[in-house]
mmCIF file with all atom_site columns, C-alpha atoms in Angstrom:
data_model
loop_
_atom_site.group_PDB
_atom_site.id
_atom_site.type_symbol
_atom_site.label_atom_id
_atom_site.label_alt_id
_atom_site.label_comp_id
_atom_site.label_asym_id
_atom_site.label_entity_id
_atom_site.label_seq_id
_atom_site.pdbx_PDB_ins_code
_atom_site.Cartn_x
_atom_site.Cartn_y
_atom_site.Cartn_z
_atom_site.occupancy
_atom_site.B_iso_or_equiv
_atom_site.pdbx_formal_charge
_atom_site.auth_seq_id
_atom_site.auth_comp_id
_atom_site.auth_asym_id
_atom_site.auth_atom_id
_atom_site.pdbx_PDB_model_num
ATOM 1  C CA . UNK A 1 1  ? 82.993  62.136 178.548 1.00 0.00 ? 938  UNK A CA 1
ATOM 2  C CA . UNK A 1 2  ? 83.411  63.074 182.166 1.00 0.00 ? 939  UNK A CA 1
ATOM 3  C CA . UNK A 1 3  ? 79.711  63.908 182.423 1.00 0.00 ? 940  UNK A CA 1
ATOM 4  C CA . UNK A 1 4  ? 78.779  60.430 181.281 1.00 0.00 ? 941  UNK A CA 1
ATOM 5  C CA . UNK A 1 5  ? 81.203  58.845 183.744 1.00 0.00 ? 942  UNK A CA 1
ATOM 6  C CA . UNK A 1 6  ? 79.772  60.949 186.570 1.00 0.00 ? 943  UNK A CA 1
ATOM 7  C CA . UNK A 1 7  ? 76.200  59.979 185.665 1.00 0.00 ? 944  UNK A CA 1
ATOM 8  C CA . UNK A 1 8  ? 77.175  56.303 185.487 1.00 0.00 ? 945  UNK A CA 1
ATOM 9  C CA . UNK A 1 9  ? 78.994  56.457 188.826 1.00 0.00 ? 946  UNK A CA 1
ATOM 10 C CA . UNK A 1 10 ? 76.002  58.277 190.325 1.00 0.00 ? 947  UNK A CA 1
ATOM 11 C CA . UNK A 1 11 ? 73.651  55.534 189.176 1.00 0.00 ? 948  UNK A CA 1
ATOM 12 C CA . UNK A 1 12 ? 75.903  52.801 190.553 1.00 0.00 ? 949  UNK A CA 1
ATOM 13 C CA . UNK A 1 13 ? 76.437  54.658 193.825 1.00 0.00 ? 950  UNK A CA 1
ATOM 14 C CA . UNK A 1 14 ? 72.707  55.020 194.323 1.00 0.00 ? 951  UNK A CA 1
ATOM 15 C CA . UNK A 1 15 ? 72.218  51.316 193.631 1.00 0.00 ? 952  UNK A CA 1
ATOM 16 C CA . UNK A 1 16 ? 74.961  50.172 196.016 1.00 0.00 ? 953  UNK A CA 1
ATOM 17 C CA . UNK A 1 17 ? 74.601  52.913 198.621 1.00 0.00 ? 954  UNK A CA 1
ATOM 18 C CA . UNK A 1 18 ? 78.330  53.760 198.866 1.00 0.00 ? 955  UNK A CA 1
ATOM 19 C CA . UNK A 1 19 ? 78.583  57.478 198.007 1.00 0.00 ? 956  UNK A CA 1
ATOM 20 C CA . UNK A 1 20 ? 82.031  58.171 199.473 1.00 0.00 ? 957  UNK A CA 1
ATOM 21 C CA . UNK A 1 21 ? 83.639  55.197 197.752 1.00 0.00 ? 958  UNK A CA 1
ATOM 22 C CA . UNK A 1 22 ? 82.405  56.397 194.386 1.00 0.00 ? 959  UNK A CA 1
ATOM 23 C CA . UNK A 1 23 ? 83.439  59.970 195.196 1.00 0.00 ? 960  UNK A CA 1
ATOM 24 C CA . UNK A 1 24 ? 86.961  58.595 195.619 1.00 0.00 ? 961  UNK A CA 1
ATOM 25 C CA . UNK A 1 25 ? 86.701  56.779 192.279 1.00 0.00 ? 962  UNK A CA 1
ATOM 26 C CA . UNK A 1 26 ? 85.531  60.022 190.647 1.00 0.00 ? 963  UNK A CA 1
ATOM 27 C CA . UNK A 1 27 ? 88.477  61.826 192.248 1.00 0.00 ? 964  UNK A CA 1
ATOM 28 C CA . UNK A 1 28 ? 90.916  59.319 190.733 1.00 0.00 ? 965  UNK A CA 1
ATOM 29 C CA . UNK A 1 29 ? 89.258  59.750 187.348 1.00 0.00 ? 966  UNK A CA 1
ATOM 30 C CA . UNK A 1 30 ? 89.617  63.555 187.595 1.00 0.00 ? 967  UNK A CA 1
ATOM 31 C CA . UNK A 1 31 ? 93.218  63.254 188.738 1.00 0.00 ? 968  UNK A CA 1
ATOM 32 C CA . UNK A 1 32 ? 94.340  60.962 185.931 1.00 0.00 ? 969  UNK A CA 1
ATOM 33 C CA . UNK A 1 33 ? 92.353  62.786 183.259 1.00 0.00 ? 970  UNK A CA 1
ATOM 34 C CA . UNK A 1 34 ? 93.842  66.067 184.498 1.00 0.00 ? 971  UNK A CA 1
ATOM 35 C CA . UNK A 1 35 ? 97.325  64.694 184.056 1.00 0.00 ? 972  UNK A CA 1
ATOM 36 C CA . UNK A 1 36 ? 96.764  62.777 180.809 1.00 0.00 ? 973  UNK A CA 1
ATOM 37 C CA . UNK A 1 37 ? 94.216  64.777 178.835 1.00 0.00 ? 974  UNK A CA 1
ATOM 38 C CA . UNK A 1 38 ? 94.482  68.308 180.130 1.00 0.00 ? 975  UNK A CA 1
ATOM 39 C CA . UNK A 1 39 ? 98.244  68.068 180.696 1.00 0.00 ? 976  UNK A CA 1
ATOM 40 C CA . UNK A 1 40 ? 97.918  69.856 184.029 1.00 0.00 ? 977  UNK A CA 1
ATOM 41 C CA . UNK A 1 41 ? 100.784 69.742 186.457 1.00 0.00 ? 978  UNK A CA 1
ATOM 42 C CA . UNK A 1 42 ? 100.779 67.351 189.357 1.00 0.00 ? 979  UNK A CA 1
ATOM 43 C CA . UNK A 1 43 ? 99.798  70.006 191.895 1.00 0.00 ? 980  UNK A CA 1
ATOM 44 C CA . UNK A 1 44 ? 96.954  71.355 189.733 1.00 0.00 ? 981  UNK A CA 1
ATOM 45 C CA . UNK A 1 45 ? 95.608  67.870 189.093 1.00 0.00 ? 982  UNK A CA 1
ATOM 46 C CA . UNK A 1 46 ? 95.769  67.086 192.818 1.00 0.00 ? 983  UNK A CA 1
ATOM 47 C CA . UNK A 1 47 ? 93.821  70.231 193.700 1.00 0.00 ? 984  UNK A CA 1
ATOM 48 C CA . UNK A 1 48 ? 91.245  69.477 191.001 1.00 0.00 ? 985  UNK A CA 1
ATOM 49 C CA . UNK A 1 49 ? 90.787  65.963 192.295 1.00 0.00 ? 986  UNK A CA 1
ATOM 50 C CA . UNK A 1 50 ? 90.371  67.062 195.930 1.00 0.00 ? 987  UNK A CA 1
ATOM 51 C CA . UNK A 1 51 ? 87.688  69.536 194.907 1.00 0.00 ? 988  UNK A CA 1
ATOM 52 C CA . UNK A 1 52 ? 86.054  66.910 192.712 1.00 0.00 ? 989  UNK A CA 1
ATOM 53 C CA . UNK A 1 53 ? 85.920  64.417 195.594 1.00 0.00 ? 990  UNK A CA 1
ATOM 54 C CA . UNK A 1 54 ? 84.254  66.973 197.857 1.00 0.00 ? 991  UNK A CA 1
ATOM 55 C CA . UNK A 1 55 ? 81.626  67.933 195.285 1.00 0.00 ? 992  UNK A CA 1
ATOM 56 C CA . UNK A 1 56 ? 81.069  64.354 194.153 1.00 0.00 ? 993  UNK A CA 1
ATOM 57 C CA . UNK A 1 57 ? 80.563  63.187 197.754 1.00 0.00 ? 994  UNK A CA 1
ATOM 58 C CA . UNK A 1 58 ? 77.691  65.637 198.112 1.00 0.00 ? 995  UNK A CA 1
ATOM 59 C CA . UNK A 1 59 ? 76.286  64.647 194.705 1.00 0.00 ? 996  UNK A CA 1
ATOM 60 C CA . UNK A 1 60 ? 76.447  60.907 195.392 1.00 0.00 ? 997  UNK A CA 1
ATOM 61 C CA . UNK A 1 61 ? 75.100  61.344 198.942 1.00 0.00 ? 998  UNK A CA 1
ATOM 62 C CA . UNK A 1 62 ? 72.107  63.244 197.513 1.00 0.00 ? 999  UNK A CA 1
ATOM 63 C CA . UNK A 1 63 ? 71.486  60.454 195.032 1.00 0.00 ? 1000 UNK A CA 1
ATOM 64 C CA . UNK A 1 64 ? 71.565  57.816 197.757 1.00 0.00 ? 1001 UNK A CA 1
ATOM 65 C CA . UNK A 1 65 ? 69.399  59.968 200.035 1.00 0.00 ? 1002 UNK A CA 1
ATOM 66 C CA . UNK A 1 66 ? 66.692  60.517 197.386 1.00 0.00 ? 1003 UNK A CA 1
ATOM 67 C CA . UNK A 1 67 ? 66.860  57.133 195.648 1.00 0.00 ? 1004 UNK A CA 1
ATOM 68 C CA . UNK A 1 68 ? 63.259  56.365 196.652 1.00 0.00 ? 1005 UNK A CA 1
ATOM 69 C CA . UNK A 1 69 ? 61.860  59.502 194.954 1.00 0.00 ? 1006 UNK A CA 1
ATOM 70 C CA . UNK A 1 70 ? 62.319  58.853 191.251 1.00 0.00 ? 1007 UNK A CA 1
ATOM 71 C CA . UNK A 1 71 ? 61.659  62.325 189.836 1.00 0.00 ? 1008 UNK A CA 1
ATOM 72 C CA . UNK A 1 72 ? 63.933  64.093 192.292 1.00 0.00 ? 1009 UNK A CA 1
ATOM 73 C CA . UNK A 1 73 ? 66.535  61.347 191.843 1.00 0.00 ? 1010 UNK A CA 1
ATOM 74 C CA . UNK A 1 74 ? 66.452  61.812 188.036 1.00 0.00 ? 1011 UNK A CA 1
ATOM 75 C CA . UNK A 1 75 ? 66.672  65.579 188.405 1.00 0.00 ? 1012 UNK A CA 1
ATOM 76 C CA . UNK A 1 76 ? 69.759  65.215 190.572 1.00 0.00 ? 1013 UNK A CA 1
ATOM 77 C CA . UNK A 1 77 ? 71.291  62.443 188.446 1.00 0.00 ? 1014 UNK A CA 1
ATOM 78 C CA . UNK A 1 78 ? 71.006  64.376 185.168 1.00 0.00 ? 1015 UNK A CA 1
ATOM 79 C CA . UNK A 1 79 ? 70.733  67.973 186.363 1.00 0.00 ? 1016 UNK A CA 1
ATOM 80 C CA . UNK A 1 80 ? 73.852  68.311 188.500 1.00 0.00 ? 1017 UNK A CA 1
ATOM 81 C CA . UNK A 1 81 ? 76.318  67.039 185.871 1.00 0.00 ? 1018 UNK A CA 1
ATOM 82 C CA . UNK A 1 82 ? 74.572  69.111 183.205 1.00 0.00 ? 1019 UNK A CA 1
ATOM 83 C CA . UNK A 1 83 ? 74.851  72.248 185.343 1.00 0.00 ? 1020 UNK A CA 1
ATOM 84 C CA . UNK A 1 84 ? 78.525  71.465 186.046 1.00 0.00 ? 1021 UNK A CA 1
ATOM 85 C CA . UNK A 1 85 ? 79.185  71.060 182.318 1.00 0.00 ? 1022 UNK A CA 1
ATOM 86 C CA . UNK A 1 86 ? 77.457  74.353 181.468 1.00 0.00 ? 1023 UNK A CA 1
ATOM 87 C CA . UNK A 1 87 ? 79.342  76.138 184.247 1.00 0.00 ? 1024 UNK A CA 1
ATOM 88 C CA . UNK A 1 88 ? 82.627  74.723 182.907 1.00 0.00 ? 1025 UNK A CA 1
ATOM 89 C CA . UNK A 1 89 ? 81.789  75.928 179.392 1.00 0.00 ? 1026 UNK A CA 1
ATOM 90 C CA . UNK A 1 90 ? 80.918  79.388 180.715 1.00 0.00 ? 1027 UNK A CA 1
ATOM 91 C CA . UNK A 1 91 ? 84.205  79.535 182.617 1.00 0.00 ? 1028 UNK A CA 1
ATOM 92 C CA . UNK A 1 92 ? 86.218  78.546 179.565 1.00 0.00 ? 1029 UNK A CA 1
ATOM 93 C CA . UNK A 1 93 ? 84.371  81.076 177.407 1.00 0.00 ? 1030 UNK A CA 1
ATOM 94 C CA . UNK A 1 94 ? 84.954  83.881 179.884 1.00 0.00 ? 1031 UNK A CA 1
ATOM 95 C CA . UNK A 1 95 ? 88.648  83.065 180.157 1.00 0.00 ? 1032 UNK A CA 1
ATOM 96 C CA . UNK A 1 96 ? 89.090  82.973 176.391 1.00 0.00 ? 1033 UNK A CA 1
ATOM 97 C CA . UNK A 1 97 ? 87.055  86.124 175.841 1.00 0.00 ? 1034 UNK A CA 1
ATOM 98 C CA . UNK A 1 98 ? 89.379  88.133 178.001 1.00 0.00 ? 1035 UNK A CA 1
#
């Protein structure tokens, strides 16, 4: 679900041209989902959200920067969240595998 929210926020950020505002919104989403869904502690959720804001700011800025080049914009819009999702799955698999 987080991937779809990130793609939606990326699309809206590129339309409105406010990448850092939407990075903050993404950070709040990560914070509250870390507390509610993943049952992380407050400190862990805060660290996750700070890292998410930093990465999302770069992602949204790239979308705004390349909004006039449709193929590159689509590659960034879909590719970055997909890569993040695959990397997260790999991390979970490596932690569970021992």
